[in-house]
Amino acid sequence: MDTVLAVEALYKRYGAALAVAGITFRVGRNEIVGLLGPNGAGKTTTINMILGVLEPTSGSIRIEGRDVTTDRSRALACTNFTAVYATLPGNLTVEQNLRFFGMIYDVRQLSDRIAELLVQFDLKTFRNVKCGLLSSGEQTRVQLAKALLNRPHLLLLDEPTASLDPSAAREIRAIIRELTARDGVGVLWTSHNMYEVQDVCDRALFLSHGHILLEGDPKTLPREHGKATLEELFIAVAREPLTLSLE
Ligand code: ATP
């Protein structure tokens, strides 16, 4: 597998509490990996360490072979993210937001790149509208456009469809699938929607209390563990992590 993200023996300790307890995983090019787990499992902590926002207690994170701790700016130059809690400034228009972030990411030929993304995400009519006035679905499309400004090789999507109606969510999944297949992007995707995970993810990691307990194809994992659906498996992992980890 051509690896975009390599996480090795990653730990994060907050005082006495271990939020991430020695996880190792990879995300390949053209691959969408689901990071699943109950509330408090350690998903956001993991994503924040990959983004260089939080310092790991120990372990290593490499993006395209570059270490996030020792070669931070080069590792993060080919990375981007969206998260429901990281909304774009609502008083800036769609275009102003894309220009602002494009300058931060030092995007070359920024006007051309913005024009491309406005078309790709069907945002041309909203170009001069303040982001705070857009619907949740429209804001998600702007967030994705922002996340693609620097043509990332690694995309971290923290619940990208959380506030979307089923039709808008399907549209976003189709866009992400297409760019993963076409542009060689690797995606780490967190979601609490098991239907979505089966629909969009090539592989899923189940995190519980900071450990990866299960890993595999979300379409076949339930059967492999004697469950009818991914949701049943999720609930079993969340309730009985020790039993499942020993199976
Ligand atoms: P959710 O699905 O609810 O977003 P999550 O899987 O993203 O949950 P994290 O936010 O990564 O979980 O939290 C993992 C654990 O670390 C939780 O027990 C949380 O209370 C704890 N934690 C997170 N941030 C801190 C912090 N700054 N100080 C102390 N504990 C923290």
mmCIF file of C-alpha atoms and ligand atoms in Angstrom:
data_model
loop_
_atom_site.group_PDB
_atom_site.id
_atom_site.type_symbol
_atom_site.label_atom_id
_atom_site.label_comp_id
_atom_site.label_asym_id
_atom_site.label_seq_id
_atom_site.Cartn_x
_atom_site.Cartn_y
_atom_site.Cartn_z
ATOM 1 C CA MET A 1 0.000 0.000 0.000
ATOM 2 C CA ASP A 2 1.248 3.475 -0.871
ATOM 3 C CA THR A 3 1.066 5.143 2.557
ATOM 4 C CA VAL A 4 -0.014 8.761 3.076
ATOM 5 C CA LEU A 5 -0.366 8.679 6.875
ATOM 6 C CA ALA A 6 1.583 6.403 9.212
ATOM 7 C CA VAL A 7 0.773 6.512 12.934
ATOM 8 C CA GLU A 8 3.003 4.400 15.199
ATOM 9 C CA ALA A 9 2.548 3.594 18.896
ATOM 10 C CA LEU A 10 0.820 6.917 19.552
ATOM 11 C CA TYR A 11 -0.012 7.884 23.134
ATOM 12 C CA LYS A 12 -1.662 10.950 24.662
ATOM 13 C CA ARG A 13 -1.893 11.286 28.408
ATOM 14 C CA TYR A 14 -3.847 13.991 30.246
ATOM 15 C CA GLY A 15 -2.591 13.773 33.830
ATOM 16 C CA ALA A 16 -3.587 10.312 35.046
ATOM 17 C CA ALA A 17 -5.946 9.682 32.111
ATOM 18 C CA LEU A 18 -4.793 7.969 28.941
ATOM 19 C CA ALA A 19 -6.871 9.411 26.063
ATOM 20 C CA VAL A 20 -4.912 7.594 23.313
ATOM 21 C CA ALA A 21 -3.230 4.385 24.411
ATOM 22 C CA GLY A 22 -0.659 3.261 21.854
ATOM 23 C CA ILE A 23 -2.415 3.172 18.495
ATOM 24 C CA THR A 24 -0.788 2.166 15.202
ATOM 25 C CA PHE A 25 -2.475 2.498 11.823
ATOM 26 C CA ARG A 26 -1.980 3.628 8.246
ATOM 27 C CA VAL A 27 -4.020 5.467 5.623
ATOM 28 C CA GLY A 28 -3.148 4.709 2.009
ATOM 29 C CA ARG A 29 -3.454 6.795 -1.115
ATOM 30 C CA ASN A 30 -6.933 6.476 -2.684
ATOM 31 C CA GLU A 31 -8.245 5.109 0.610
ATOM 32 C CA ILE A 32 -11.001 6.314 2.972
ATOM 33 C CA VAL A 33 -10.488 5.050 6.509
ATOM 34 C CA GLY A 34 -13.259 5.444 9.083
ATOM 35 C CA LEU A 35 -12.242 6.281 12.648
ATOM 36 C CA LEU A 36 -15.137 5.086 14.793
ATOM 37 C CA GLY A 37 -15.736 4.945 18.491
ATOM 38 C CA PRO A 38 -18.055 6.072 21.243
ATOM 39 C CA ASN A 39 -17.924 9.555 22.761
ATOM 40 C CA GLY A 40 -14.631 10.041 24.573
ATOM 41 C CA ALA A 41 -12.870 7.174 22.711
ATOM 42 C CA GLY A 42 -10.011 9.450 21.610
ATOM 43 C CA LYS A 43 -10.908 10.283 17.991
ATOM 44 C CA THR A 44 -10.599 14.083 18.191
ATOM 45 C CA THR A 45 -7.437 13.804 20.292
ATOM 46 C CA THR A 46 -5.942 11.576 17.575
ATOM 47 C CA ILE A 47 -6.929 13.986 14.795
ATOM 48 C CA ASN A 48 -5.542 16.960 16.706
ATOM 49 C CA MET A 49 -2.207 15.186 17.151
ATOM 50 C CA ILE A 50 -2.091 14.404 13.402
ATOM 51 C CA LEU A 51 -2.780 18.088 12.705
ATOM 52 C CA GLY A 52 0.067 19.099 15.019
ATOM 53 C CA VAL A 53 -2.347 20.983 17.297
ATOM 54 C CA LEU A 54 -1.696 18.654 20.232
ATOM 55 C CA GLU A 55 1.690 17.236 21.129
ATOM 56 C CA PRO A 56 1.741 13.436 21.538
ATOM 57 C CA THR A 57 3.003 12.059 24.843
ATOM 58 C CA SER A 58 4.941 9.544 22.737
ATOM 59 C CA GLY A 59 4.855 7.807 19.372
ATOM 60 C CA SER A 60 5.248 9.043 15.834
ATOM 61 C CA ILE A 61 3.079 10.484 13.061
ATOM 62 C CA ARG A 62 4.394 10.660 9.519
ATOM 63 C CA ILE A 63 2.561 12.287 6.605
ATOM 64 C CA GLU A 64 4.059 11.393 3.216
ATOM 65 C CA GLY A 65 7.075 10.168 5.182
ATOM 66 C CA ARG A 66 7.548 13.479 7.031
ATOM 67 C CA ASP A 67 7.447 13.534 10.793
ATOM 68 C CA VAL A 68 4.780 15.912 12.162
ATOM 69 C CA THR A 69 6.879 16.727 15.236
ATOM 70 C CA THR A 70 10.300 17.274 13.637
ATOM 71 C CA ASP A 71 9.325 18.337 10.084
ATOM 72 C CA ARG A 72 6.026 19.978 10.938
ATOM 73 C CA SER A 73 5.582 22.586 8.225
ATOM 74 C CA ARG A 74 6.440 20.219 5.350
ATOM 75 C CA ALA A 75 4.268 17.442 6.805
ATOM 76 C CA LEU A 76 1.296 19.761 7.221
ATOM 77 C CA ALA A 77 1.711 21.508 3.848
ATOM 78 C CA CYS A 78 0.069 18.486 2.199
ATOM 79 C CA THR A 79 -2.653 18.063 4.850
ATOM 80 C CA ASN A 80 -6.025 19.692 5.469
ATOM 81 C CA PHE A 81 -9.167 19.126 7.512
ATOM 82 C CA THR A 82 -12.771 19.980 8.175
ATOM 83 C CA ALA A 83 -14.548 19.705 11.501
ATOM 84 C CA VAL A 84 -18.014 20.728 12.637
ATOM 85 C CA TYR A 85 -16.483 22.642 15.551
ATOM 86 C CA ALA A 86 -14.084 24.604 13.285
ATOM 87 C CA THR A 87 -16.542 26.810 11.397
ATOM 88 C CA LEU A 88 -15.335 29.457 8.969
ATOM 89 C CA PRO A 89 -15.629 33.136 9.944
ATOM 90 C CA GLY A 90 -19.311 33.948 9.338
ATOM 91 C CA ASN A 91 -18.756 37.642 8.595
ATOM 92 C CA LEU A 92 -16.546 36.903 5.574
ATOM 93 C CA THR A 93 -18.051 35.978 2.205
ATOM 94 C CA VAL A 94 -17.361 32.609 0.593
ATOM 95 C CA GLU A 95 -14.729 34.126 -1.660
ATOM 96 C CA GLN A 96 -13.112 36.147 1.159
ATOM 97 C CA ASN A 97 -12.859 32.998 3.275
ATOM 98 C CA LEU A 98 -11.257 31.017 0.460
ATOM 99 C CA ARG A 99 -8.860 33.889 -0.255
ATOM 100 C CA PHE A 100 -7.952 34.257 3.427
ATOM 101 C CA PHE A 101 -7.188 30.547 3.904
ATOM 102 C CA GLY A 102 -5.526 30.321 0.490
ATOM 103 C CA MET A 103 -3.091 33.040 1.577
ATOM 104 C CA ILE A 104 -2.409 31.220 4.840
ATOM 105 C CA TYR A 105 -1.654 28.024 2.875
ATOM 106 C CA ASP A 106 0.417 30.013 0.370
ATOM 107 C CA VAL A 107 -1.574 28.661 -2.604
ATOM 108 C CA ARG A 108 -0.108 29.626 -5.983
ATOM 109 C CA GLN A 109 -2.445 31.175 -8.582
ATOM 110 C CA LEU A 110 -5.011 31.514 -5.862
ATOM 111 C CA SER A 111 -7.717 33.240 -7.949
ATOM 112 C CA ASP A 112 -7.699 30.350 -10.445
ATOM 113 C CA ARG A 113 -7.815 27.768 -7.658
ATOM 114 C CA ILE A 114 -10.744 29.568 -5.993
ATOM 115 C CA ALA A 115 -12.615 29.743 -9.315
ATOM 116 C CA GLU A 116 -12.096 25.968 -9.800
ATOM 117 C CA LEU A 117 -13.362 25.144 -6.315
ATOM 118 C CA LEU A 118 -16.416 27.423 -6.641
ATOM 119 C CA VAL A 119 -17.401 25.378 -9.696
ATOM 120 C CA GLN A 120 -16.508 21.983 -8.167
ATOM 121 C CA PHE A 121 -18.632 22.638 -5.071
ATOM 122 C CA ASP A 122 -21.434 24.450 -6.899
ATOM 123 C CA LEU A 123 -20.762 27.647 -4.926
ATOM 124 C CA LYS A 124 -20.611 30.263 -7.670
ATOM 125 C CA THR A 125 -23.962 31.791 -6.748
ATOM 126 C CA PHE A 126 -22.811 32.162 -3.115
ATOM 127 C CA ARG A 127 -19.463 33.729 -3.967
ATOM 128 C CA ASN A 128 -20.346 37.106 -2.391
ATOM 129 C CA VAL A 129 -22.596 35.798 0.382
ATOM 130 C CA LYS A 130 -21.368 35.889 3.990
ATOM 131 C CA CYS A 131 -20.706 32.348 5.227
ATOM 132 C CA GLY A 132 -22.753 32.949 8.381
ATOM 133 C CA LEU A 133 -25.890 33.272 6.228
ATOM 134 C CA LEU A 134 -25.459 29.949 4.403
ATOM 135 C CA SER A 135 -27.361 26.752 5.227
ATOM 136 C CA SER A 136 -25.480 23.906 6.955
ATOM 137 C CA GLY A 137 -25.128 22.021 3.669
ATOM 138 C CA GLU A 138 -23.783 25.079 1.870
ATOM 139 C CA GLN A 139 -21.352 25.793 4.727
ATOM 140 C CA THR A 140 -20.107 22.204 4.569
ATOM 141 C CA ARG A 141 -19.415 22.626 0.856
ATOM 142 C CA VAL A 142 -17.442 25.832 1.591
ATOM 143 C CA GLN A 143 -15.505 24.015 4.334
ATOM 144 C CA LEU A 144 -14.614 21.248 1.896
ATOM 145 C CA ALA A 145 -13.588 23.785 -0.735
ATOM 146 C CA LYS A 146 -11.365 25.429 1.889
ATOM 147 C CA ALA A 147 -9.924 22.032 2.823
ATOM 148 C CA LEU A 148 -8.935 21.347 -0.801
ATOM 149 C CA LEU A 149 -7.317 24.735 -1.484
ATOM 150 C CA ASN A 150 -3.783 23.389 -0.990
ATOM 151 C CA ARG A 151 -4.492 20.119 -2.903
ATOM 152 C CA PRO A 152 -3.876 18.005 0.203
ATOM 153 C CA HIS A 153 -2.687 14.410 0.026
ATOM 154 C CA LEU A 154 -4.186 13.731 3.457
ATOM 155 C CA LEU A 155 -7.673 14.927 4.371
ATOM 156 C CA LEU A 156 -8.974 14.666 7.929
ATOM 157 C CA LEU A 157 -12.753 14.881 8.051
ATOM 158 C CA ASP A 158 -14.250 15.045 11.544
ATOM 159 C CA GLU A 159 -17.974 14.247 11.139
ATOM 160 C CA PRO A 160 -18.230 16.069 7.801
ATOM 161 C CA THR A 161 -21.926 15.271 7.308
ATOM 162 C CA ALA A 162 -23.090 15.665 10.927
ATOM 163 C CA SER A 163 -25.536 18.501 10.286
ATOM 164 C CA LEU A 164 -26.622 17.601 6.761
ATOM 165 C CA ASP A 165 -29.894 16.205 5.420
ATOM 166 C CA PRO A 166 -29.618 12.755 3.765
ATOM 167 C CA SER A 167 -29.495 14.156 0.257
ATOM 168 C CA ALA A 168 -26.794 16.752 1.028
ATOM 169 C CA ALA A 169 -24.829 14.092 2.959
ATOM 170 C CA ARG A 170 -24.974 11.720 -0.024
ATOM 171 C CA GLU A 171 -23.706 14.501 -2.290
ATOM 172 C CA ILE A 172 -20.751 15.213 0.016
ATOM 173 C CA ARG A 173 -19.878 11.499 0.214
ATOM 174 C CA ALA A 174 -19.907 11.277 -3.576
ATOM 175 C CA ILE A 175 -17.585 14.296 -3.872
ATOM 176 C CA ILE A 176 -15.117 12.869 -1.342
ATOM 177 C CA ARG A 177 -15.183 9.422 -2.949
ATOM 178 C CA GLU A 178 -14.508 10.943 -6.348
ATOM 179 C CA LEU A 179 -11.561 13.034 -5.267
ATOM 180 C CA THR A 180 -10.108 10.142 -3.271
ATOM 181 C CA ALA A 181 -10.216 7.928 -6.355
ATOM 182 C CA ARG A 182 -9.176 10.592 -8.859
ATOM 183 C CA ASP A 183 -6.603 12.710 -7.023
ATOM 184 C CA GLY A 184 -4.873 10.031 -4.930
ATOM 185 C CA VAL A 185 -5.969 11.556 -1.631
ATOM 186 C CA GLY A 186 -6.008 9.524 1.602
ATOM 187 C CA VAL A 187 -8.911 10.316 3.957
ATOM 188 C CA LEU A 188 -9.414 9.744 7.669
ATOM 189 C CA TRP A 189 -13.152 10.133 8.333
ATOM 190 C CA THR A 190 -14.886 10.151 11.706
ATOM 191 C CA SER A 191 -18.603 9.505 11.876
ATOM 192 C CA HIS A 192 -21.256 8.185 14.236
ATOM 193 C CA ASN A 193 -23.410 7.204 11.252
ATOM 194 C CA MET A 194 -22.815 3.499 10.593
ATOM 195 C CA TYR A 195 -24.745 3.514 7.311
ATOM 196 C CA GLU A 196 -22.421 6.247 6.101
ATOM 197 C CA VAL A 197 -19.310 4.376 7.229
ATOM 198 C CA GLN A 198 -20.382 1.280 5.274
ATOM 199 C CA ASP A 199 -21.224 3.409 2.276
ATOM 200 C CA VAL A 200 -18.047 5.459 2.088
ATOM 201 C CA CYS A 201 -15.165 3.807 3.981
ATOM 202 C CA ASP A 202 -12.807 1.209 2.527
ATOM 203 C CA ARG A 203 -11.641 0.316 6.022
ATOM 204 C CA ALA A 204 -12.790 1.127 9.549
ATOM 205 C CA LEU A 205 -10.904 1.353 12.847
ATOM 206 C CA PHE A 206 -12.874 0.944 16.064
ATOM 207 C CA LEU A 207 -11.415 2.989 18.874
ATOM 208 C CA SER A 208 -12.445 2.443 22.497
ATOM 209 C CA HIS A 209 -10.775 3.983 25.542
ATOM 210 C CA GLY A 210 -7.865 5.027 23.346
ATOM 211 C CA HIS A 211 -7.210 1.510 21.924
ATOM 212 C CA ILE A 212 -7.924 0.208 18.417
ATOM 213 C CA LEU A 213 -10.022 -2.878 19.129
ATOM 214 C CA LEU A 214 -11.074 -3.823 15.616
ATOM 215 C CA GLU A 215 -10.013 -3.026 12.106
ATOM 216 C CA GLY A 216 -11.393 -4.159 8.761
ATOM 217 C CA ASP A 217 -13.813 -3.708 5.908
ATOM 218 C CA PRO A 218 -16.986 -2.163 7.393
ATOM 219 C CA LYS A 219 -19.095 -4.245 5.011
ATOM 220 C CA THR A 220 -17.763 -7.594 6.291
ATOM 221 C CA LEU A 221 -16.681 -6.751 9.877
ATOM 222 C CA PRO A 222 -20.139 -7.304 11.455
ATOM 223 C CA ARG A 223 -20.398 -10.877 10.089
ATOM 224 C CA GLU A 224 -16.814 -11.661 11.078
ATOM 225 C CA HIS A 225 -17.763 -10.819 14.672
ATOM 226 C CA GLY A 226 -21.162 -12.524 14.699
ATOM 227 C CA LYS A 227 -23.242 -9.344 14.432
ATOM 228 C CA ALA A 228 -25.996 -8.521 11.979
ATOM 229 C CA THR A 229 -25.094 -4.878 11.422
ATOM 230 C CA LEU A 230 -22.242 -2.435 11.913
ATOM 231 C CA GLU A 231 -24.390 -0.589 14.428
ATOM 232 C CA GLU A 232 -24.781 -3.755 16.534
ATOM 233 C CA LEU A 233 -21.038 -4.300 16.377
ATOM 234 C CA PHE A 234 -20.406 -0.680 17.347
ATOM 235 C CA ILE A 235 -22.668 -0.987 20.391
ATOM 236 C CA ALA A 236 -21.014 -4.265 21.418
ATOM 237 C CA VAL A 237 -17.549 -2.682 21.129
ATOM 238 C CA ALA A 238 -18.657 0.337 23.122
ATOM 239 C CA ARG A 239 -20.286 -1.747 25.887
ATOM 240 C CA GLU A 240 -17.996 -4.751 26.069
ATOM 241 C CA PRO A 241 -14.617 -3.658 24.722
ATOM 242 C CA LEU A 242 -12.667 -6.277 26.686
ATOM 243 C CA THR A 243 -14.785 -9.212 25.500
ATOM 244 C CA LEU A 244 -14.429 -8.212 21.883
ATOM 245 C CA SER A 245 -10.739 -7.495 22.062
ATOM 246 C CA LEU A 246 -10.155 -11.082 23.239
ATOM 247 C CA GLU A 247 -12.186 -12.703 20.434
HETATM 248 P P1 ATP B 1 -16.534 12.501 20.795
HETATM 249 O O1 ATP B 1 -17.093 11.431 19.905
HETATM 250 O O2 ATP B 1 -17.423 12.784 21.960
HETATM 251 O O3 ATP B 1 -16.110 13.750 20.075
HETATM 252 P P2 ATP B 1 -13.755 11.604 20.983
HETATM 253 O O4 ATP B 1 -13.604 10.156 20.619
HETATM 254 O O5 ATP B 1 -13.388 12.606 19.966
HETATM 255 O O6 ATP B 1 -15.220 11.856 21.534
HETATM 256 P P3 ATP B 1 -11.775 12.896 22.637
HETATM 257 O O7 ATP B 1 -12.352 14.268 22.533
HETATM 258 O O8 ATP B 1 -10.554 12.613 21.858
HETATM 259 O O9 ATP B 1 -12.885 11.803 22.307
HETATM 260 O O10 ATP B 1 -11.498 12.619 24.192
HETATM 261 C C1 ATP B 1 -10.819 11.449 24.644
HETATM 262 C C2 ATP B 1 -10.700 11.504 26.174
HETATM 263 O O11 ATP B 1 -9.747 12.498 26.533
HETATM 264 C C3 ATP B 1 -11.997 11.857 26.881
HETATM 265 O O12 ATP B 1 -12.093 11.083 28.040
HETATM 266 C C4 ATP B 1 -11.824 13.328 27.211
HETATM 267 O O13 ATP B 1 -12.558 13.670 28.380
HETATM 268 C C5 ATP B 1 -10.333 13.424 27.451
HETATM 269 N N1 ATP B 1 -9.788 14.757 27.148
HETATM 270 C C6 ATP B 1 -9.828 15.381 25.927
HETATM 271 N N2 ATP B 1 -9.222 16.590 26.006
HETATM 272 C C7 ATP B 1 -8.752 16.716 27.279
HETATM 273 C C8 ATP B 1 -8.028 17.733 27.971
HETATM 274 N N3 ATP B 1 -7.610 18.849 27.368
HETATM 275 N N4 ATP B 1 -7.748 17.515 29.276
HETATM 276 C C9 ATP B 1 -8.129 16.387 29.907
HETATM 277 N N5 ATP B 1 -8.821 15.381 29.299
HETATM 278 C C10 ATP B 1 -9.125 15.545 28.001
#
